[in-house]
Amino acid sequence: MAQISKAEIEQIVKQVISGLGAENSPKSSTVGEYTSTEYKGRKLVGIFSDMNEAIAAANEGYKAVRAMSVEKREEIITEIRRLTRSEASVMAEMGVKETGMGRVDHKTAKHMLVADKTPGTEDIVSEAKTGDNGLTLVEMAPFGVVGAITPSTNPSETVICNSIGMIAAGNGVVFNPHPGAICVSNYAVDLVNRASKAVGGPEILVASMDKPTMDSAKIMQTHPLIRLLVCTGGPGVVRSVLSSGKKAIGAGAGNPPVIVDDTADIVKAGKDIIDGCTFDNNLPCIAEKEVFVFNNVKDRLISEMTKNGAYIISSAQADALAQIVLVDATDKKTGKTKKVVNRKCVGRDAKIILDMIGVKVSDDVRCIICETDFNHLFVQEELMMPILPIVGVKDIDEAIELAVKAEHGNRHTAHMHSKNIDNLSRFAAAVETTIFVKNAPSYAGIGFGGEGHTTFTIAGPTGEGITSARSFTRKRRCVMADSFRII
Ligand code: NAD
């Protein structure tokens, strides 16, 4: 491990902070040969400058979906899947270039996952109840026009995943994407519209904004045509949407802990944790963010991690890094200073982050690990970068107590490596997360190497969980009293 003095570290921290800037400024909406309205000279379809116009267009899309057969909806979805597969690497490259976050190979895999494992119209099922008093039918009906807010971390993946589910359910959709990922998000909106047109659907099936802002989000949140809000993002935006007075689905922040006990297959745990933690440079909200490992297997786990691309830094280096990847910001509510993640470090390669404290490593290094105590900022904050703090614990009681605290009551995602079913069951029950992955990398929890469908909108706060088409429906009942039975 490279050794540097405290004075050197302080000097480097000063230089890096002044170079990076501490602000969370929005990105421009032009990236090389594409913008939020054009891709290589081709005008993107369904993109508006005015949210009211975007909503009106999405409403026309909704009317068209209502008028079409379920078979036709499925035909459009099949074409969306086909285009997503064939343009996965285009969107992956665009996403990395525009946001500066994540990895092209992993983003390509995420698009493939969305194309292959997002449920379509088969997810919409009706219920029938028969008895002495006849027949009652319950159907999953669309809400109408859905207003969707999408993040910068999985931008086009979320737009396409939401579109498939919302259209399968018979809704129209208007997006207010993250401004820092607007070009790739709008590319995905255009892809959905191209798919619709290609199989005879409406030219504009889903709509978006050329320059989304908080104001355009507000218009969306209060517009009478918007019947459902679906928000995928951090705590601020989820809170805002949930207090809008409309029906809302909130998919918010996580800080997934991992417990490793002394019955675990340590070789597999070391590899799985690094694979999960480094997937798309830790951008997925489900990715491993901190480890609680039994003291008697800690060194072995660290050794396995380092065999799988992890680079261990000292506690002094970890403190120096913390001053760079976390910056001061004023809490709008309390006026107090608090630490927030430096957006310029989110989703960066481990090699680039290490370079910020003067540590040069080869391209094989994909994760930075460090031993810390429970109170370290790396444990407490959702960093969304390939930095993984490791906290030693004496037993399962301490592991569960600390892991539950580190999850901060998000009830989002947690992971465990163990062969002790009592320990696994105790942690699962205590942490109460929407996703709990046992003995696998985190991404198994969204259908990547694990059973079950995928989503990029995991709605813990509002309870829909791993959202799919049926999450975007409202139940309607039709009663035929005293007849229509066949027995
Ligand atoms: P973010 O919170 O910075 O922004 C999300 C979107 O909300 C953007 O479009 C942004 O412009 C908008 N926005 C922010 N504040 C708003 C407000 N008050 N009113 C209206 N719009 C507002 O999200 P991000 O940084 O791109 O994503 C990272 C966060 O999202 C992490 O906390 C991550 O855990 C979470 N996330 C959760 C899920 C999930 O499925 N639960 C999925 C992806 C990301």
XYZ file of C-alpha atoms and ligand atoms in Angstrom:
531
model
C 0.000 0.000 0.000
C 1.346 3.494 -0.854
C 2.174 5.547 2.275
C 1.719 9.329 2.380
C 2.155 11.754 5.239
C -0.640 13.660 6.973
C 0.684 16.990 5.620
C 0.743 15.598 2.085
C -2.822 14.335 2.470
C -4.035 17.762 3.672
C -2.335 19.462 0.728
C -3.876 17.040 -1.774
C -7.340 17.431 -0.209
C -7.111 21.234 -0.573
C -6.028 20.960 -4.194
C -8.695 18.447 -5.140
C -11.525 20.340 -3.435
C -10.587 23.595 -5.104
C -10.362 21.801 -8.441
C -13.668 19.977 -8.110
C -15.860 22.686 -6.687
C -18.191 21.693 -3.896
C -21.443 22.690 -5.498
C -24.011 20.279 -6.882
C -24.514 22.237 -10.087
C -26.793 20.920 -12.854
C -25.174 19.613 -16.030
C -25.605 21.320 -19.378
C -28.117 19.756 -21.728
C -25.654 19.332 -24.607
C -23.263 16.397 -24.818
C -21.066 16.338 -27.887
C -23.141 15.393 -30.910
C -26.412 15.072 -29.002
C -28.675 17.343 -26.959
C -31.889 16.919 -25.030
C -33.879 17.391 -28.258
C -31.628 15.944 -30.985
C -29.437 12.913 -31.585
C -26.918 13.200 -34.434
C -29.203 15.618 -36.301
C -32.362 13.503 -35.715
C -35.070 15.359 -33.783
C -36.154 13.409 -30.702
C -39.919 12.830 -30.643
C -42.096 13.721 -27.641
C -39.858 16.419 -26.123
C -41.473 19.751 -25.115
C -40.361 23.116 -23.692
C -43.543 23.551 -21.696
C -44.751 21.007 -19.133
C -48.405 21.812 -19.865
C -47.841 20.911 -23.522
C -45.965 17.746 -22.546
C -48.872 16.706 -20.322
C -51.382 17.430 -23.116
C -49.343 15.237 -25.494
C -49.088 12.440 -22.902
C -52.855 12.682 -22.476
C -53.318 12.112 -26.221
C -50.972 9.116 -25.856
C -53.149 7.872 -23.001
C -56.320 8.176 -25.108
C -54.624 6.166 -27.867
C -53.553 3.441 -25.413
C -57.083 3.263 -23.990
C -58.483 2.772 -27.474
C -56.053 0.011 -28.469
C -56.258 -3.714 -27.742
C -54.050 -5.304 -25.102
C -52.449 -7.247 -27.932
C -51.433 -3.967 -29.592
C -49.985 -2.636 -26.323
C -47.930 -5.812 -26.085
C -46.773 -5.376 -29.678
C -45.458 -1.893 -28.812
C -43.751 -3.273 -25.691
C -42.118 -6.047 -27.725
C -40.713 -3.385 -30.067
C -39.495 -1.306 -27.083
C -37.661 -4.409 -25.832
C -36.123 -5.005 -29.283
C -34.902 -1.416 -29.680
C -33.605 -1.356 -26.093
C -31.508 -4.458 -26.751
C -30.122 -3.147 -30.026
C -29.393 0.359 -28.649
C -28.280 -0.672 -25.135
C -24.638 0.198 -25.726
C -25.533 3.549 -27.355
C -27.492 4.560 -24.234
C -24.804 3.148 -21.932
C -22.088 5.216 -23.610
C -24.284 8.287 -23.691
C -25.201 7.888 -20.020
C -21.575 7.666 -18.905
C -20.526 10.567 -21.135
C -23.358 12.825 -20.014
C -23.348 12.138 -16.275
C -19.668 11.215 -15.862
C -20.927 8.338 -13.715
C -20.940 4.563 -13.992
C -19.463 2.053 -16.428
C -20.423 1.424 -20.042
C -20.316 -2.404 -19.784
C -22.504 -2.450 -16.682
C -24.928 0.135 -18.046
C -25.270 -1.984 -21.190
C -26.104 -4.995 -18.988
C -28.685 -2.922 -17.079
C -30.481 -2.016 -20.321
C -30.497 -5.688 -21.379
C -31.976 -6.581 -18.003
C -34.740 -3.985 -18.441
C -35.487 -5.296 -21.965
C -35.605 -8.924 -20.836
C -37.126 -8.860 -17.364
C -39.513 -5.908 -17.046
C -43.017 -7.421 -16.977
C -45.480 -6.406 -19.717
C -49.247 -6.859 -20.061
C -49.089 -10.392 -18.605
C -48.672 -8.683 -15.229
C -52.231 -7.313 -15.433
C -54.625 -9.955 -14.138
C -58.286 -9.857 -13.212
C -59.926 -11.524 -10.233
C -63.365 -13.135 -10.190
C -65.394 -13.959 -7.106
C -68.497 -16.118 -7.455
C -71.047 -17.253 -4.862
C -74.728 -17.378 -3.991
C -75.050 -13.710 -4.942
C -73.611 -13.988 -8.445
C -70.332 -12.768 -9.920
C -67.975 -9.974 -8.977
C -65.139 -9.024 -11.259
C -62.121 -6.978 -10.175
C -59.962 -5.500 -12.918
C -56.675 -3.588 -12.825
C -57.469 -0.303 -14.567
C -55.092 2.459 -15.642
C -54.846 5.660 -13.610
C -54.634 7.941 -16.668
C -51.573 10.094 -17.261
C -48.673 9.234 -14.935
C -46.140 11.930 -14.007
C -42.744 10.252 -13.568
C -39.599 11.766 -12.040
C -36.437 9.808 -12.849
C -32.885 9.866 -11.413
C -29.450 10.497 -12.867
C -28.056 7.196 -11.598
C -30.083 4.808 -13.828
C -31.583 7.393 -16.216
C -32.573 5.681 -19.482
C -32.996 2.345 -17.665
C -35.684 3.928 -15.451
C -37.405 5.741 -18.348
C -37.696 2.494 -20.337
C -38.609 0.310 -17.346
C -41.289 2.805 -16.222
C -42.604 3.172 -19.785
C -43.021 -0.591 -20.283
C -44.874 -1.031 -16.982
C -47.002 2.093 -17.267
C -48.019 1.433 -20.880
C -48.711 -2.255 -20.121
C -51.110 -0.995 -17.458
C -52.834 1.249 -20.044
C -51.532 4.625 -18.851
C -49.987 7.610 -20.617
C -46.679 8.944 -19.236
C -44.976 12.314 -18.958
C -41.429 12.423 -17.608
C -39.565 15.128 -15.720
C -36.121 13.487 -15.897
C -33.058 14.458 -13.889
C -31.512 17.541 -15.566
C -28.033 16.001 -15.239
C -29.074 13.062 -17.437
C -31.570 14.764 -19.731
C -29.978 13.840 -23.090
C -29.915 10.094 -22.433
C -33.310 10.166 -20.681
C -34.888 11.899 -23.674
C -33.127 9.482 -26.035
C -35.022 6.734 -24.162
C -38.311 8.689 -24.423
C -37.742 8.952 -28.182
C -36.927 5.221 -28.336
C -40.321 4.417 -26.777
C -42.038 6.709 -29.292
C -40.103 5.207 -32.221
C -41.190 1.743 -31.061
C -44.814 2.876 -30.922
C -44.742 4.396 -34.403
C -42.935 1.394 -35.886
C -45.815 -0.940 -35.062
C -48.648 1.470 -35.862
C -49.122 3.074 -32.435
C -49.309 6.830 -31.776
C -46.319 8.935 -32.804
C -46.102 10.429 -29.311
C -46.889 7.793 -26.721
C -44.768 9.265 -23.909
C -43.547 12.843 -23.398
C -40.729 14.698 -21.653
C -39.160 18.131 -21.178
C -36.168 19.630 -22.997
C -35.072 21.457 -19.820
C -36.706 19.890 -16.773
C -36.663 22.024 -13.618
C -38.130 22.015 -10.144
C -40.809 24.341 -11.569
C -41.765 21.886 -14.313
C -41.900 19.151 -11.658
C -44.229 21.368 -9.617
C -46.549 21.892 -12.621
C -46.633 18.121 -13.056
C -47.399 17.599 -9.378
C -50.383 19.932 -9.428
C -51.812 19.423 -12.934
C -55.384 18.039 -12.918
C -54.654 15.559 -15.742
C -51.928 13.838 -13.719
C -53.585 11.040 -11.749
C -50.499 9.260 -10.402
C -47.001 10.455 -9.556
C -44.101 8.014 -9.606
C -40.865 9.320 -8.197
C -37.510 7.562 -8.318
C -34.803 9.571 -6.581
C -33.317 10.856 -3.366
C -35.101 11.807 -0.128
C -35.847 15.445 -1.130
C -37.751 14.699 -4.292
C -39.579 11.694 -2.838
C -40.734 13.838 0.121
C -41.908 16.567 -2.252
C -43.944 14.138 -4.368
C -45.458 12.383 -1.355
C -46.698 15.706 -0.010
C -48.312 16.704 -3.335
C -51.814 15.589 -2.362
C -51.981 13.187 -5.328
C -51.655 9.420 -5.303
C -47.891 8.864 -5.397
C -45.408 6.019 -5.551
C -42.099 6.887 -3.908
C -38.879 5.006 -4.662
C -36.298 6.597 -2.409
C -32.779 6.347 -1.057
C -31.149 3.344 0.529
C -27.893 2.593 2.366
C -27.721 -1.203 2.091
C -25.677 -2.960 4.792
C -24.107 -6.400 4.363
C -23.557 -8.800 7.241
C -20.988 -11.591 6.931
C -20.997 -14.131 9.774
C -18.488 -16.878 10.505
C -20.556 -19.617 8.823
C -20.411 -17.879 5.439
C -18.498 -19.168 2.424
C -15.884 -16.420 2.774
C -14.321 -16.955 -0.665
C -17.710 -16.493 -2.320
C -18.739 -13.657 0.025
C -15.578 -11.669 -0.782
C -16.188 -11.963 -4.531
C -19.975 -11.431 -4.382
C -19.696 -8.299 -2.239
C -17.098 -6.701 -4.523
C -19.092 -7.702 -7.643
C -22.263 -6.149 -6.209
C -20.611 -3.066 -4.720
C -18.808 -2.197 -7.959
C -21.732 -2.827 -10.324
C -22.012 0.401 -12.355
C -19.561 1.899 -9.835
C -22.081 1.506 -6.982
C -24.805 3.664 -8.572
C -27.725 1.238 -8.037
C -29.616 2.092 -4.857
C -29.510 -1.628 -3.927
C -25.687 -1.930 -4.085
C -23.663 -2.909 -1.010
C -22.710 0.276 0.892
C -21.126 -0.988 4.168
C -20.036 -4.341 5.614
C -20.407 -5.715 9.141
C -18.227 -8.795 9.477
C -17.513 -11.078 12.435
C -14.048 -10.278 13.824
C -12.943 -13.916 13.558
C -13.360 -13.940 9.735
C -12.624 -10.270 8.984
C -9.041 -10.686 7.761
C -10.011 -13.599 5.514
C -12.865 -11.605 4.013
C -10.585 -8.628 3.356
C -8.027 -10.933 1.764
C -10.691 -12.417 -0.559
C -11.878 -8.926 -1.447
C -8.377 -7.825 -2.398
C -8.089 -10.909 -4.658
C -11.178 -9.580 -6.446
C -10.090 -6.058 -7.275
C -10.382 -4.306 -3.909
C -7.623 -1.950 -2.716
C -7.341 -1.390 1.032
C -6.527 2.092 2.340
C -5.414 3.141 5.822
C -7.662 5.015 8.237
C -5.692 8.251 7.585
C -6.263 7.826 3.858
C -9.942 7.082 4.489
C -10.277 10.314 6.469
C -8.545 12.253 3.690
C -10.858 10.715 1.121
C -13.903 11.538 3.253
C -12.975 15.232 3.044
C -13.095 15.020 -0.746
C -16.083 12.787 -1.460
C -18.259 14.483 1.158
C -18.623 18.259 1.215
C -20.317 20.816 3.444
C -23.770 22.075 2.549
C -26.332 24.122 4.443
C -29.473 22.302 5.485
C -32.308 24.439 4.065
C -34.603 23.589 6.959
C -32.293 23.972 9.960
C -29.705 26.351 8.502
C -27.025 24.070 9.931
C -24.024 22.762 8.011
C -24.218 19.105 7.024
C -22.180 16.710 4.896
C -23.469 15.775 1.444
C -21.893 13.655 -1.256
C -19.774 15.504 -3.771
C -21.661 14.825 -7.027
C -18.357 15.009 -8.921
C -17.239 11.823 -7.149
C -20.493 9.844 -7.445
C -20.235 6.792 -9.715
C -16.543 7.380 -10.530
C -14.000 4.606 -11.058
C -12.092 3.543 -7.918
C -8.840 4.374 -9.705
C -9.940 7.986 -10.277
C -11.129 8.378 -6.677
C -7.836 6.986 -5.329
C -5.931 9.394 -7.537
C -7.644 12.221 -5.628
C -5.564 11.315 -2.555
C -2.438 10.734 -4.570
C -2.683 6.935 -4.748
C -1.922 5.540 -8.196
C -3.265 2.066 -8.984
C -3.779 -0.115 -12.041
C -7.057 -0.505 -13.942
C -7.695 -3.822 -12.141
C -8.634 -1.955 -8.964
C -12.402 -1.570 -8.942
C -13.191 -0.978 -5.264
C -11.685 0.932 -2.329
C -12.060 -0.809 1.023
C -11.138 0.401 4.489
C -11.656 -0.666 8.089
C -13.655 1.958 9.964
C -15.766 2.275 13.050
C -19.547 2.462 12.924
C -19.685 6.262 13.132
C -17.485 6.902 10.110
C -19.172 8.986 7.389
C -18.492 6.195 4.884
C -20.822 3.963 6.910
C -23.456 6.587 7.591
C -23.765 8.313 4.182
C -25.115 6.853 0.931
C -21.980 7.497 -1.156
C -22.946 5.807 -4.467
C -19.284 5.282 -5.378
C -17.025 2.209 -5.113
C -15.879 2.867 -1.541
C -16.765 0.138 0.939
C -16.202 0.568 4.693
C -15.772 -2.598 6.764
C -16.737 -2.705 10.446
C -15.687 -5.653 12.639
C -18.330 -7.012 15.051
C -18.108 -9.563 17.849
C -21.333 -11.497 17.207
C -24.671 -11.576 15.410
C -26.391 -9.351 17.986
C -23.919 -6.537 17.421
C -23.967 -7.103 13.633
C -27.758 -6.815 13.428
C -27.952 -3.847 15.779
C -25.378 -1.836 13.802
C -26.584 -2.899 10.347
C -30.174 -1.910 11.140
C -28.958 1.491 12.400
C -26.791 2.034 9.298
C -29.798 1.355 7.070
C -31.396 4.436 8.685
C -34.937 3.077 8.558
C -35.091 3.385 4.754
C -36.308 -0.244 4.704
C -34.798 -0.426 1.212
C -32.260 -3.255 0.771
C -29.969 -5.417 2.925
C -27.675 -8.361 2.266
C -26.227 -11.234 4.246
C -23.684 -13.977 3.715
C -24.268 -16.890 6.079
C -25.247 -20.527 6.276
C -26.913 -20.081 9.655
C -30.638 -19.913 8.984
C -31.379 -18.464 12.406
C -28.971 -15.575 11.796
C -30.366 -15.009 8.287
C -33.945 -15.013 9.549
C -33.189 -12.711 12.480
C -31.522 -10.069 10.322
C -34.234 -10.255 7.642
C -36.933 -9.732 10.260
C -35.080 -6.928 12.069
C -34.085 -4.839 9.049
C -37.528 -4.955 7.350
C -36.175 -4.060 3.917
C -38.044 -4.329 0.600
C -35.176 -6.472 -0.762
C -33.106 -8.931 1.271
C -30.422 -10.849 -0.650
C -28.831 -13.971 0.837
C -25.442 -15.270 -0.336
C -25.308 -13.397 -3.649
C -24.297 -10.011 -5.084
C -26.870 -7.238 -4.526
C -28.046 -7.240 -8.133
C -29.542 -10.724 -7.677
C -32.266 -8.788 -5.856
C -33.423 -7.152 -9.105
C -33.423 -10.306 -11.206
C -29.791 -10.215 -12.388
C -28.620 -13.715 -11.483
C -31.593 -14.106 -9.131
C -35.190 -15.201 -9.752
C -37.949 -12.679 -10.299
C -38.681 -9.694 -12.506
C -36.648 -6.511 -12.624
C -37.355 -2.876 -11.871
C -35.367 0.310 -11.408
C -38.127 1.804 -9.249
C -38.091 0.096 -5.857
C -40.881 1.638 -3.865
C -40.171 1.062 -0.186
C -41.788 4.145 1.413
C -45.158 3.610 -0.307
C -45.050 -0.187 -0.233
C -45.366 -1.249 -3.897
C -41.920 -2.851 -3.576
C -40.380 -4.178 -6.785
C -42.730 -2.196 -9.036
C -44.235 -3.634 -12.219
C -47.225 -2.888 -14.471
C -49.757 -3.798 -11.765
C -48.241 -1.168 -9.417
C -49.449 1.490 -11.849
C -53.096 0.392 -11.790
C -56.180 1.048 -9.714
C -58.614 -1.710 -8.892
C -62.175 -1.459 -10.148
C -65.031 -3.785 -9.229
C -68.036 -4.794 -11.344
C -70.862 -6.707 -9.659
C -73.463 -8.835 -11.429
C -75.905 -9.780 -8.696
C -77.561 -13.189 -8.653
C -76.462 -14.431 -12.066
C -73.631 -15.108 -14.550
C -72.347 -18.206 -12.740
C -71.908 -21.368 -14.764
C -72.395 -23.867 -11.926
P -32.005 13.179 -7.018
O -32.767 13.017 -5.777
O -30.851 14.095 -7.075
O -32.998 13.636 -8.193
C -34.058 12.848 -8.695
C -34.959 13.695 -9.580
O -35.679 14.557 -8.776
C -34.318 14.619 -10.567
O -35.138 14.657 -11.714
C -34.277 15.968 -9.862
O -34.163 17.044 -10.726
C -35.587 15.911 -9.221
N -35.790 16.658 -8.019
C -34.935 16.763 -6.967
N -35.540 17.437 -5.952
C -36.809 17.746 -6.385
C -37.926 18.415 -5.801
N -37.886 18.921 -4.568
N -39.065 18.523 -6.540
C -39.137 18.011 -7.778
N -38.112 17.371 -8.386
C -36.958 17.250 -7.708
O -31.639 11.732 -7.507
P -30.294 11.154 -8.117
O -29.128 11.713 -7.421
O -30.283 11.167 -9.546
O -30.518 9.662 -7.639
C -29.903 9.172 -6.534
C -30.839 8.952 -5.399
O -32.003 8.253 -5.831
C -30.207 8.071 -4.363
O -30.603 8.492 -3.095
C -30.743 6.683 -4.700
O -30.761 5.779 -3.631
C -32.132 7.034 -5.136
N -32.660 6.019 -6.042
C -33.631 5.197 -5.593
C -34.133 4.225 -6.426
C -35.201 3.280 -5.956
O -35.669 2.514 -6.784
N -35.620 3.309 -4.717
C -33.637 4.087 -7.724
C -32.644 4.967 -8.163
C -32.169 5.943 -7.314
